[in-house]
Amino acid sequence: MLSHLCLPIGMPATDLGKLDDLVKDRVRVEKGRPLFTLGSELDAVYAVRFGSLRTQLEQSEGDLQITGFHLPGEIVGMDSIGQHRHVSSAIAMEDSEVCVIRIDDIDRVGRLLPSLQSQIRRLMSQEISRSQQMLLTLGSMRSEQRVAGFLLNLSQRLSTLGYSSTEFILRMSREEIGNYLGLTLETVSRLLSRFAREGIIHIHLREVRILDMAALQQVFGQEC
Amino acid sequence: MLSHLCLPIGMPATDLGKLDDLVKDRVRVEKGRPLFTLGSELDAVYAVRFGSLRTQLEQSEGDLQITGFHLPGEIVGMDSIGQHRHVSSAIAMEDSEVCVIRIDDIDRVGRLLPSLQSQIRRLMSQEISRSQQMLLTLGSMRSEQRVAGFLLNLSQRLSTLGYSSTEFILRMSREEIGNYLGLTLETVSRLLSRFAREGIIHIHLREVRILDMAALQQVFGQEC
DNA sequence: CGCAGGCTTGATGTAAGTCAAGCTGTGTGG
DNA sequence: CCACACAGCTTGACTTACATCAAGCCTGCG
């Protein structure tokens, strides 16, 4: 595993060494505590080393939208670069550790290592693409497609990290899933129960086992 | 206006001169024609010089999500940097012209002008933030809030470009607006009619006049 | 053991979608 | 120059997917 290097997945090995320069500090965040909050000052982005976080936008008066769940190897905070203050909050869903990547250091190291700049661009571009994929989900998919897509996406990312793609623990509550997917917690619960009744998955609280990946993909991809 | 320079709004004037290096080509795109399409090869992003474009994701079989409407001074194509191929399509909504900004040139000029790199990061970060704001819209706002927010957003951007913030022409159809906002064209039409009936706006086909900006903001911001 | 928070399940309500008809403005060919 | 056609828009009647409200049930923890 590369995770000891605190690096985003997919960075070419040739550049790995120099990147250690970027990571000076690590920070631990306890379950439920924020890594940063809306409006706080910003000078860094963070690579998740272990654990998991959620990021969320906060609108006036309790209106809240979860914009992502972040697993090890993923970068948090790229929506606020170039602002003076964070435009979102990040909260640990379990005890976690992140590597601090200071913006100033990106510039400094980037001068010596031009390919770093393009790597950063690539990661930011992926984040744009990821959000836009979510727009498609929220804008034009039905509830069952959203939940199926959510499970498939988690499965795929966990498998990239070396975990099982068919058996895992949800780190987030039904309410958090619902908020992320633009649904209520009841709808999420009902759909998970239905998938289980149909033999597509097995679910007990936060333990998930995918029994029929193809069926799940079919639910996700189905027209109408 | 800065638009002759083909530059994104908000770039500090000190760097403007060097940036001309970045822009070698301009391309015209006729109304309805694509600037690029899903899967086509990529080596550049584009700054809109005049006209307007929409960007869209295309899922299997006619399932399509419009992810943005782009006015002069805005950058199109940042979701695909670092991929070899475009992950979305961009289509002109009227006869338009864009400036071509080659990725290679960003690297080349960026080496001489380090602040360019951070400017690019800032623009990409804004794009992430913009998409995530849309997630909040699609995930947790009601139809009337979405439409009100859409009008306010357009108004604000047009005013930044030096146009009237209260009187403008929609470049997109009801269907395109609906797709973008996760609504049907009928719902969009009904809400525009309702806002007109309530004296908040005047609308006739694609001509919009905002009569009561405060009321529109109230609809947008209202709790529940 | 008992409580609290998270989850499930059912009954009912409603916002927005679907289907359908008619209208309006624009462009085209006789 | 008129009329006809067509695409885009509006409006109404009806349907439906998901939300809301409300019980009751686990299960992990103090």
Short mmCIF file of C-alpha atoms (C1' of nucleotides) in Angstrom, two decimals:
data_model
loop_
_atom_site.label_atom_id
_atom_site.label_comp_id
_atom_site.label_asym_id
_atom_site.label_seq_id
_atom_site.Cartn_x
_atom_site.Cartn_y
_atom_site.Cartn_z
CA MET A 1 0.00 0.00 0.00
CA LEU A 2 1.07 3.54 -0.73
CA SER A 3 -0.88 4.98 2.12
CA HIS A 4 2.14 5.51 4.34
CA LEU A 5 3.24 8.16 1.88
CA CYS A 6 0.05 10.04 2.36
CA LEU A 7 -0.42 10.39 -1.34
CA PRO A 8 -3.30 10.50 -3.67
CA ILE A 9 -3.69 7.31 -5.61
CA GLY A 10 -2.48 7.38 -9.18
CA MET A 11 0.53 9.62 -8.78
CA PRO A 12 3.43 8.30 -10.86
CA ALA A 13 6.07 6.58 -8.76
CA THR A 14 8.87 8.67 -10.25
CA ASP A 15 7.62 11.76 -8.50
CA LEU A 16 6.86 10.15 -5.21
CA GLY A 17 10.10 10.99 -3.46
CA LYS A 18 9.97 14.72 -3.98
CA LEU A 19 6.45 14.83 -2.76
CA ASP A 20 7.51 14.04 0.76
CA ASP A 21 8.56 17.69 0.84
CA LEU A 22 4.94 18.64 0.54
CA VAL A 23 3.81 16.80 3.59
CA LYS A 24 5.20 18.32 6.72
CA ASP A 25 2.41 17.82 9.18
CA ARG A 26 -0.17 15.26 9.91
CA VAL A 27 -3.29 15.98 11.85
CA ARG A 28 -5.56 13.63 13.72
CA VAL A 29 -9.25 14.33 13.86
CA GLU A 30 -11.54 12.53 16.27
CA LYS A 31 -14.84 11.10 15.16
CA GLY A 32 -17.43 13.83 14.84
CA ARG A 33 -14.90 16.67 15.05
CA PRO A 34 -14.24 19.11 12.19
CA LEU A 35 -10.99 19.25 10.24
CA PHE A 36 -12.04 22.71 9.13
CA THR A 37 -15.28 24.64 9.15
CA LEU A 38 -17.03 27.06 6.85
CA GLY A 39 -15.36 30.46 7.09
CA SER A 40 -12.18 29.30 8.80
CA GLU A 41 -8.87 30.47 7.40
CA LEU A 42 -7.28 28.39 4.73
CA ASP A 43 -3.72 27.72 3.67
CA ALA A 44 -3.72 24.02 2.91
CA VAL A 45 -5.55 21.06 1.46
CA TYR A 46 -5.58 17.66 3.11
CA ALA A 47 -4.94 14.11 1.97
CA VAL A 48 -6.81 11.52 4.00
CA ARG A 49 -4.33 9.03 5.49
CA PHE A 50 -6.75 6.83 7.34
CA GLY A 51 -10.34 7.10 8.47
CA SER A 52 -13.00 8.97 6.55
CA LEU A 53 -14.51 12.44 6.40
CA ARG A 54 -17.56 14.08 4.97
CA THR A 55 -17.58 17.57 3.42
CA GLN A 56 -20.65 19.75 3.53
CA LEU A 57 -21.96 23.13 2.47
CA GLU A 58 -23.95 25.01 5.06
CA GLN A 59 -26.67 27.39 4.07
CA SER A 60 -28.41 29.72 6.46
CA GLU A 61 -30.42 28.08 9.23
CA GLY A 62 -29.75 24.39 9.32
CA ASP A 63 -29.93 23.87 5.56
CA LEU A 64 -27.02 21.56 4.83
CA GLN A 65 -25.79 19.60 1.84
CA ILE A 66 -23.19 16.85 2.10
CA THR A 67 -21.03 17.12 -1.02
CA GLY A 68 -18.74 14.15 -0.53
CA PHE A 69 -17.49 11.25 1.57
CA HIS A 70 -13.72 11.00 1.53
CA LEU A 71 -11.67 7.84 1.94
CA PRO A 72 -7.91 7.39 2.36
CA GLY A 73 -5.88 8.63 -0.61
CA GLU A 74 -8.43 11.29 -1.46
CA ILE A 75 -7.93 15.05 -1.17
CA VAL A 76 -10.19 17.30 0.87
CA GLY A 77 -10.49 21.07 0.63
CA MET A 78 -9.87 21.77 -3.04
CA ASP A 79 -13.04 23.82 -3.33
CA SER A 80 -11.52 26.67 -1.35
CA ILE A 81 -8.07 27.14 -2.88
CA GLY A 82 -7.52 30.76 -3.77
CA GLN A 83 -10.16 31.91 -1.35
CA HIS A 84 -8.93 33.24 1.92
CA ARG A 85 -11.50 31.21 3.83
CA HIS A 86 -13.06 27.79 3.53
CA VAL A 87 -16.38 27.66 1.68
CA SER A 88 -17.32 24.31 3.20
CA SER A 89 -16.75 22.21 6.33
CA ALA A 90 -15.10 18.81 6.71
CA ILE A 91 -16.04 16.49 9.55
CA ALA A 92 -14.50 13.17 10.53
CA MET A 93 -16.91 10.24 10.37
CA GLU A 94 -14.52 8.12 12.41
CA ASP A 95 -11.16 8.75 14.08
CA SER A 96 -9.01 9.84 11.15
CA GLU A 97 -5.66 11.24 10.17
CA VAL A 98 -4.88 13.61 7.32
CA CYS A 99 -1.69 14.93 5.79
CA VAL A 100 -1.44 18.70 5.53
CA ILE A 101 -0.44 19.99 2.10
CA ARG A 102 0.23 23.72 2.30
CA ILE A 103 -0.61 25.80 -0.73
CA ASP A 104 2.65 27.73 -0.41
CA ASP A 105 4.54 24.46 -0.51
CA ILE A 106 2.78 23.41 -3.68
CA ASP A 107 4.12 26.56 -5.31
CA ARG A 108 7.58 26.12 -3.85
CA VAL A 109 7.96 22.45 -4.76
CA GLY A 110 6.09 23.00 -8.01
CA ARG A 111 8.86 25.29 -9.18
CA LEU A 112 11.41 22.48 -8.84
CA LEU A 113 9.10 19.80 -10.06
CA PRO A 114 6.88 21.04 -12.87
CA SER A 115 5.04 17.77 -13.19
CA LEU A 116 3.62 18.37 -9.74
CA GLN A 117 1.61 21.27 -11.09
CA SER A 118 -0.01 19.12 -13.69
CA GLN A 119 -0.70 16.41 -11.13
CA ILE A 120 -2.48 18.94 -8.94
CA ARG A 121 -4.47 20.12 -11.94
CA ARG A 122 -5.37 16.55 -12.69
CA LEU A 123 -6.66 15.98 -9.17
CA MET A 124 -8.68 19.18 -9.21
CA SER A 125 -10.09 18.31 -12.59
CA GLN A 126 -11.19 14.93 -11.24
CA GLU A 127 -12.92 16.69 -8.40
CA ILE A 128 -14.84 18.88 -10.87
CA SER A 129 -15.76 15.81 -12.83
CA ARG A 130 -16.86 13.99 -9.69
CA SER A 131 -19.15 16.84 -8.63
CA GLN A 132 -20.64 17.04 -12.08
CA GLN A 133 -21.30 13.33 -12.09
CA MET A 134 -23.22 13.92 -8.85
CA LEU A 135 -25.20 16.64 -10.63
CA LEU A 136 -26.32 14.02 -13.11
CA THR A 137 -27.29 11.75 -10.23
CA LEU A 138 -29.26 14.41 -8.37
CA GLY A 139 -30.68 16.01 -11.47
CA SER A 140 -31.97 13.07 -13.38
CA MET A 141 -31.86 9.76 -11.55
CA ARG A 142 -34.58 8.10 -9.57
CA SER A 143 -34.12 7.18 -5.94
CA GLU A 144 -33.29 3.53 -6.56
CA GLN A 145 -30.65 4.47 -9.14
CA ARG A 146 -29.08 6.91 -6.71
CA VAL A 147 -28.81 4.37 -3.91
CA ALA A 148 -27.52 1.67 -6.27
CA GLY A 149 -24.97 4.11 -7.68
CA PHE A 150 -23.89 5.06 -4.20
CA LEU A 151 -23.20 1.45 -3.26
CA LEU A 152 -21.38 0.76 -6.52
CA ASN A 153 -19.23 3.85 -6.11
CA LEU A 154 -18.27 2.95 -2.55
CA SER A 155 -17.56 -0.61 -3.57
CA GLN A 156 -15.28 0.52 -6.38
CA ARG A 157 -13.34 2.97 -4.22
CA LEU A 158 -12.89 0.49 -1.39
CA SER A 159 -11.63 -2.10 -3.80
CA THR A 160 -9.07 0.41 -5.14
CA LEU A 161 -7.87 0.77 -1.56
CA GLY A 162 -7.39 -2.97 -1.33
CA TYR A 163 -10.53 -3.76 0.64
CA SER A 164 -13.28 -6.11 -0.39
CA SER A 165 -15.59 -4.75 -3.04
CA THR A 166 -18.48 -6.88 -1.91
CA GLU A 167 -18.41 -6.65 1.84
CA PHE A 168 -17.92 -3.46 3.80
CA ILE A 169 -19.06 -1.25 6.63
CA LEU A 170 -20.84 1.99 5.96
CA ARG A 171 -19.16 4.80 7.83
CA MET A 172 -22.18 7.07 7.50
CA SER A 173 -25.75 7.05 8.81
CA ARG A 174 -28.89 6.66 6.70
CA GLU A 175 -29.49 10.34 7.25
CA GLU A 176 -26.07 11.28 5.85
CA ILE A 177 -26.55 9.03 2.84
CA GLY A 178 -29.97 10.55 2.25
CA ASN A 179 -28.70 14.08 2.50
CA TYR A 180 -25.86 13.30 0.08
CA LEU A 181 -28.24 11.70 -2.42
CA GLY A 182 -31.01 14.28 -2.11
CA LEU A 183 -33.36 11.78 -0.43
CA THR A 184 -34.77 11.29 3.05
CA LEU A 185 -33.35 8.74 5.43
CA GLU A 186 -36.61 6.77 5.20
CA THR A 187 -36.33 6.44 1.43
CA VAL A 188 -32.74 5.23 1.73
CA SER A 189 -33.76 2.70 4.36
CA ARG A 190 -36.69 1.44 2.30
CA LEU A 191 -34.55 1.01 -0.80
CA LEU A 192 -31.81 -0.84 1.05
CA SER A 193 -34.48 -3.12 2.50
CA ARG A 194 -35.96 -3.63 -0.94
CA PHE A 195 -32.59 -4.48 -2.51
CA ALA A 196 -32.13 -6.99 0.30
CA ARG A 197 -35.62 -8.47 -0.24
CA GLU A 198 -34.77 -8.84 -3.93
CA GLY A 199 -31.57 -10.68 -3.08
CA ILE A 200 -29.28 -8.04 -4.56
CA ILE A 201 -27.57 -7.17 -1.29
CA HIS A 202 -27.51 -8.25 2.30
CA ILE A 203 -27.71 -5.42 4.79
CA HIS A 204 -27.77 -5.26 8.55
CA LEU A 205 -27.45 -1.76 9.95
CA ARG A 206 -24.12 -0.59 8.53
CA GLU A 207 -22.84 -3.93 7.32
CA VAL A 208 -23.26 -4.36 3.58
CA ARG A 209 -22.67 -7.40 1.44
CA ILE A 210 -23.26 -7.13 -2.28
CA LEU A 211 -24.67 -10.44 -3.48
CA ASP A 212 -25.41 -9.61 -7.10
CA MET A 213 -23.19 -6.89 -8.50
CA ALA A 214 -24.67 -7.24 -11.98
CA ALA A 215 -28.20 -6.69 -10.72
CA LEU A 216 -27.06 -3.61 -8.83
CA GLN A 217 -25.45 -2.26 -11.98
CA GLN A 218 -28.63 -2.94 -13.85
CA VAL A 219 -30.70 -0.98 -11.35
CA PHE A 220 -28.19 1.86 -11.61
CA GLY A 221 -28.10 1.90 -15.38
CA GLN A 222 -31.69 1.18 -16.21
CA GLU A 223 -33.46 3.52 -18.56
CA CYS A 224 -36.53 5.11 -17.00
CA MET B 1 -14.04 45.76 -20.85
CA LEU B 2 -11.31 43.17 -20.62
CA SER B 3 -12.99 40.83 -23.00
CA HIS B 4 -10.69 41.65 -25.90
CA LEU B 5 -7.95 39.97 -23.93
CA CYS B 6 -9.92 36.80 -23.79
CA LEU B 7 -9.29 36.47 -20.11
CA PRO B 8 -11.14 35.19 -17.17
CA ILE B 9 -12.53 37.93 -15.03
CA GLY B 10 -10.65 38.66 -11.83
CA MET B 11 -7.14 38.04 -13.01
CA PRO B 12 -4.82 40.68 -11.55
CA ALA B 13 -3.82 43.28 -14.10
CA THR B 14 -0.11 42.83 -13.41
CA ASP B 15 -0.16 39.42 -15.03
CA LEU B 16 -2.31 40.28 -17.97
CA GLY B 17 0.42 40.96 -20.47
CA LYS B 18 2.18 37.63 -20.14
CA LEU B 19 -1.05 35.80 -20.54
CA ASP B 20 -1.34 36.79 -24.15
CA ASP B 21 1.24 34.09 -24.67
CA LEU B 22 -1.31 31.57 -23.66
CA VAL B 23 -3.84 32.47 -26.25
CA LYS B 24 -2.68 31.57 -29.69
CA ASP B 25 -5.87 30.57 -31.40
CA ARG B 26 -9.42 31.61 -31.38
CA VAL B 27 -12.21 29.43 -32.58
CA ARG B 28 -15.69 30.34 -33.71
CA VAL B 29 -18.56 28.01 -33.03
CA GLU B 30 -21.91 28.38 -34.73
CA LYS B 31 -25.13 28.21 -32.79
CA GLY B 32 -26.02 24.62 -32.02
CA ARG B 33 -22.59 23.25 -32.99
CA PRO B 34 -20.23 21.57 -30.51
CA LEU B 35 -16.94 23.07 -29.39
CA PHE B 36 -15.98 19.60 -28.25
CA THR B 37 -17.86 16.38 -27.62
CA LEU B 38 -17.69 13.57 -25.12
CA GLY B 39 -14.75 11.34 -25.93
CA SER B 40 -12.96 13.72 -28.27
CA GLU B 41 -9.26 14.29 -27.75
CA LEU B 42 -8.24 17.04 -25.40
CA ASP B 43 -5.26 19.33 -25.18
CA ALA B 44 -6.80 22.65 -24.24
CA VAL B 45 -9.39 24.51 -22.23
CA TYR B 46 -11.37 27.40 -23.66
CA ALA B 47 -12.19 30.92 -22.50
CA VAL B 48 -15.46 32.21 -23.89
CA ARG B 49 -14.84 35.47 -25.76
CA PHE B 50 -18.36 36.19 -26.88
CA GLY B 51 -21.56 34.22 -27.14
CA SER B 52 -22.53 31.46 -24.76
CA LEU B 53 -22.19 27.70 -24.46
CA ARG B 54 -23.69 24.93 -22.42
CA THR B 55 -21.75 21.93 -21.13
CA GLN B 56 -23.39 18.58 -20.62
CA LEU B 57 -22.73 15.04 -19.49
CA GLU B 58 -24.15 12.31 -21.63
CA GLN B 59 -25.16 9.00 -20.15
CA SER B 60 -26.15 5.99 -22.19
CA GLU B 61 -29.29 6.33 -24.29
CA GLY B 62 -30.43 9.91 -24.34
CA ASP B 63 -29.94 10.53 -20.65
CA LEU B 64 -28.32 13.95 -20.49
CA GLN B 65 -27.47 16.44 -17.77
CA ILE B 66 -26.56 20.05 -18.48
CA THR B 67 -23.87 21.01 -15.98
CA GLY B 68 -23.38 24.65 -16.83
CA PHE B 69 -24.14 27.67 -18.99
CA HIS B 70 -21.03 29.64 -19.83
CA LEU B 71 -20.83 33.36 -20.54
CA PRO B 72 -17.91 35.47 -21.82
CA GLY B 73 -14.91 35.48 -19.49
CA GLU B 74 -15.68 32.00 -18.20
CA ILE B 75 -13.59 28.88 -18.79
CA VAL B 76 -14.96 25.73 -20.37
CA GLY B 77 -13.42 22.26 -20.27
CA MET B 78 -11.71 22.17 -16.89
CA ASP B 79 -13.41 18.90 -15.98
CA SER B 80 -11.26 16.97 -18.42
CA ILE B 81 -7.73 18.23 -17.78
CA GLY B 82 -5.39 15.34 -17.23
CA GLN B 83 -7.66 12.95 -19.03
CA HIS B 84 -6.75 12.15 -22.57
CA ARG B 85 -10.34 12.66 -23.69
CA HIS B 86 -13.20 14.98 -22.86
CA VAL B 87 -15.65 13.66 -20.30
CA SER B 88 -18.35 16.11 -21.36
CA SER B 89 -19.58 18.03 -24.39
CA ALA B 90 -19.82 21.78 -24.97
CA ILE B 91 -22.36 23.22 -27.37
CA ALA B 92 -22.80 26.82 -28.51
CA MET B 93 -26.19 28.30 -27.62
CA GLU B 94 -25.59 31.16 -30.05
CA ASP B 95 -22.82 32.03 -32.49
CA SER B 96 -19.80 32.24 -30.21
CA GLU B 97 -16.05 32.62 -30.12
CA VAL B 98 -13.64 31.06 -27.67
CA CYS B 99 -9.92 31.45 -27.01
CA VAL B 100 -7.90 28.24 -27.01
CA ILE B 101 -5.66 27.77 -23.99
CA ARG B 102 -3.41 24.77 -24.56
CA ILE B 103 -2.46 22.74 -21.52
CA ASP B 104 1.14 22.53 -22.69
CA ASP B 105 1.28 26.29 -22.86
CA ILE B 106 0.02 26.59 -19.31
CA ASP B 107 3.00 24.52 -18.21
CA ARG B 108 5.42 26.44 -20.41
CA VAL B 109 4.24 29.90 -19.39
CA GLY B 110 3.68 28.74 -15.83
CA ARG B 111 7.37 28.06 -15.48
CA LEU B 112 8.17 31.69 -16.25
CA LEU B 113 5.23 33.08 -14.37
CA PRO B 114 4.57 31.13 -11.22
CA SER B 115 1.56 33.19 -10.26
CA LEU B 116 -0.20 31.80 -13.33
CA GLN B 117 -0.24 28.38 -11.73
CA SER B 118 -2.02 29.68 -8.69
CA GLN B 119 -4.46 31.61 -10.86
CA ILE B 120 -5.31 28.44 -12.72
CA ARG B 121 -5.78 26.63 -9.43
CA ARG B 122 -8.04 29.42 -8.26
CA LEU B 123 -10.21 29.12 -11.36
CA MET B 124 -10.44 25.36 -11.03
CA SER B 125 -11.26 25.67 -7.37
CA GLN B 126 -14.08 28.07 -8.22
CA GLU B 127 -15.40 25.55 -10.68
CA ILE B 128 -15.45 22.87 -7.95
CA SER B 129 -17.20 25.27 -5.66
CA ARG B 130 -19.73 26.20 -8.34
CA SER B 131 -20.61 22.56 -9.01
CA GLN B 132 -20.99 21.90 -5.31
CA GLN B 133 -23.28 24.88 -4.94
CA MET B 134 -25.39 23.29 -7.67
CA LEU B 135 -25.42 20.07 -5.64
CA LEU B 136 -27.01 22.01 -2.81
CA THR B 137 -29.54 23.41 -5.26
CA LEU B 138 -30.43 20.04 -6.76
CA GLY B 139 -30.20 18.15 -3.51
CA SER B 140 -32.23 20.29 -1.18
CA MET B 141 -34.07 23.16 -2.80
CA ARG B 142 -37.63 23.28 -3.98
CA SER B 143 -38.49 24.10 -7.57
CA GLU B 144 -39.31 27.76 -6.95
CA GLN B 145 -36.02 28.28 -5.14
CA ARG B 146 -34.12 26.68 -8.00
CA VAL B 147 -35.71 28.90 -10.62
CA ALA B 148 -35.30 32.03 -8.50
CA GLY B 149 -31.65 31.13 -7.86
CA PHE B 150 -31.10 30.56 -11.55
CA LEU B 151 -32.41 34.03 -12.43
CA LEU B 152 -30.41 35.68 -9.66
CA ASN B 153 -27.25 33.90 -10.74
CA LEU B 154 -27.67 34.92 -14.37
CA SER B 155 -28.47 38.47 -13.35
CA GLN B 156 -25.34 38.68 -11.24
CA ARG B 157 -23.06 37.29 -13.92
CA LEU B 158 -24.47 39.51 -16.64
CA SER B 159 -24.02 42.53 -14.44
CA THR B 160 -20.36 41.57 -13.89
CA LEU B 161 -20.02 41.59 -17.68
CA GLY B 162 -21.37 45.11 -17.80
CA TYR B 163 -24.88 44.25 -18.92
CA SER B 164 -28.09 45.13 -17.14
CA SER B 165 -28.80 43.01 -14.09
CA THR B 166 -32.54 43.50 -14.40
CA GLU B 167 -33.26 43.09 -18.07
CA PHE B 168 -31.82 40.38 -20.25
CA ILE B 169 -32.44 37.71 -22.85
CA LEU B 170 -32.30 34.06 -21.97
CA ARG B 171 -30.01 32.23 -24.33
CA MET B 172 -31.47 28.85 -23.40
CA SER B 173 -34.83 27.15 -23.81
CA ARG B 174 -37.20 26.17 -21.01
CA GLU B 175 -36.15 22.60 -21.61
CA GLU B 176 -32.47 23.44 -21.13
CA ILE B 177 -33.21 25.40 -17.96
CA GLY B 178 -35.31 22.51 -16.66
CA ASN B 179 -32.65 19.96 -17.40
CA TYR B 180 -30.01 22.09 -15.69
CA LEU B 181 -32.20 22.57 -12.61
CA GLY B 182 -33.45 19.00 -12.39
CA LEU B 183 -37.01 20.02 -13.33
CA THR B 184 -39.27 19.59 -16.34
CA LEU B 185 -39.79 22.35 -18.83
CA GLU B 186 -43.43 22.61 -17.73
CA THR B 187 -42.45 23.26 -14.12
CA VAL B 188 -40.01 25.96 -15.21
CA SER B 189 -42.66 27.57 -17.37
CA ARG B 190 -45.26 27.48 -14.61
CA LEU B 191 -42.91 29.05 -12.09
CA LEU B 192 -41.84 31.82 -14.44
CA SER B 193 -45.53 32.52 -15.08
CA ARG B 194 -46.22 32.51 -11.37
CA PHE B 195 -43.37 34.91 -10.59
CA ALA B 196 -44.79 37.18 -13.30
CA ARG B 197 -48.32 36.92 -11.85
CA GLU B 198 -46.90 37.86 -8.45
CA GLY B 199 -45.21 40.93 -9.94
CA ILE B 200 -41.68 39.71 -9.20
CA ILE B 201 -40.59 39.54 -12.82
CA HIS B 202 -41.89 40.28 -16.26
CA ILE B 203 -41.33 37.52 -18.78
CA HIS B 204 -42.19 37.11 -22.43
CA LEU B 205 -40.62 34.09 -24.06
CA ARG B 206 -36.90 34.67 -23.53
CA GLU B 207 -37.06 38.31 -22.49
CA VAL B 208 -36.76 38.72 -18.73
CA ARG B 209 -37.15 41.83 -16.62
CA ILE B 210 -36.64 41.53 -12.89
CA LEU B 211 -39.11 43.90 -11.22
CA ASP B 212 -38.51 43.04 -7.57
CA MET B 213 -35.02 41.74 -6.89
CA ALA B 214 -35.62 41.59 -3.13
CA ALA B 215 -38.69 39.40 -3.55
CA LEU B 216 -36.72 37.07 -5.82
CA GLN B 217 -33.99 36.82 -3.22
CA GLN B 218 -36.59 36.08 -0.61
CA VAL B 219 -38.04 33.22 -2.66
CA PHE B 220 -34.52 31.89 -3.16
CA GLY B 221 -33.53 32.12 0.48
CA GLN B 222 -36.74 31.14 2.16
CA GLU B 223 -36.65 28.40 4.75
CA CYS B 224 -38.90 25.50 3.84
"C1'" DC C 1 -30.98 -3.44 32.85
"C1'" DG C 2 -32.73 0.47 30.71
"C1'" DC C 3 -32.24 4.14 27.84
"C1'" DA C 4 -31.13 6.78 23.53
"C1'" DG C 5 -30.03 7.07 18.87
"C1'" DG C 6 -30.38 5.05 14.72
"C1'" DC C 7 -33.11 2.18 11.86
"C1'" DT C 8 -37.32 0.06 9.82
"C1'" DT C 9 -41.98 -0.01 8.33
"C1'" DG C 10 -46.66 1.65 7.52
"C1'" DA C 11 -50.25 5.23 6.47
"C1'" DT C 12 -51.04 9.45 4.35
"C1'" DG C 13 -49.90 13.90 1.93
"C1'" DT C 14 -48.02 16.68 -1.73
"C1'" DA C 15 -44.72 18.73 -4.99
"C1'" DA C 16 -43.49 17.98 -9.22
"C1'" DG C 17 -43.97 14.89 -13.24
"C1'" DT C 18 -46.73 13.25 -17.15
"C1'" DC C 19 -49.98 13.66 -20.66
"C1'" DA C 20 -52.53 16.49 -23.52
"C1'" DA C 21 -54.43 20.44 -25.77
"C1'" DG C 22 -54.03 24.90 -27.44
"C1'" DC C 23 -51.34 29.22 -28.17
"C1'" DT C 24 -47.66 32.35 -30.22
"C1'" DG C 25 -44.07 33.88 -32.77
"C1'" DT C 26 -40.91 32.93 -36.58
"C1'" DG C 27 -39.50 31.34 -40.68
"C1'" DT C 28 -40.78 29.48 -45.52
"C1'" DG C 29 -42.72 28.74 -49.84
"C1'" DG C 30 -46.58 29.64 -52.97
"C1'" DC D 1 -47.60 39.29 -48.85
"C1'" DC D 2 -50.21 35.90 -46.92
"C1'" DA D 3 -50.80 31.29 -45.11
"C1'" DC D 4 -49.09 27.55 -43.39
"C1'" DA D 5 -46.07 24.80 -40.61
"C1'" DC D 6 -43.26 24.06 -36.87
"C1'" DA D 7 -40.81 24.68 -32.67
"C1'" DG D 8 -41.10 26.47 -28.36
"C1'" DC D 9 -44.04 27.89 -24.77
"C1'" DT D 10 -48.19 27.97 -21.72
"C1'" DT D 11 -51.87 26.03 -19.16
"C1'" DG D 12 -54.94 22.46 -17.33
"C1'" DA D 13 -56.18 17.74 -15.55
"C1'" DC D 14 -54.44 13.85 -13.59
"C1'" DT D 15 -50.77 10.67 -11.67
"C1'" DT D 16 -46.94 9.33 -8.99
"C1'" DA D 17 -42.60 9.12 -6.61
"C1'" DC D 18 -40.96 10.56 -2.75
"C1'" DA D 19 -41.66 13.22 1.57
"C1'" DT D 20 -43.80 13.57 5.92
"C1'" DC D 21 -45.72 11.92 10.02
"C1'" DA D 22 -45.98 8.37 13.25
"C1'" DA D 23 -45.15 3.85 15.66
"C1'" DG D 24 -42.43 0.50 17.03
"C1'" DC D 25 -37.91 -2.12 16.96
"C1'" DC D 26 -33.06 -3.14 17.45
"C1'" DT D 27 -28.56 -2.75 19.52
"C1'" DG D 28 -24.85 -0.85 21.62
"C1'" DC D 29 -23.57 1.53 25.75
"C1'" DG D 30 -23.54 3.61 30.33
#
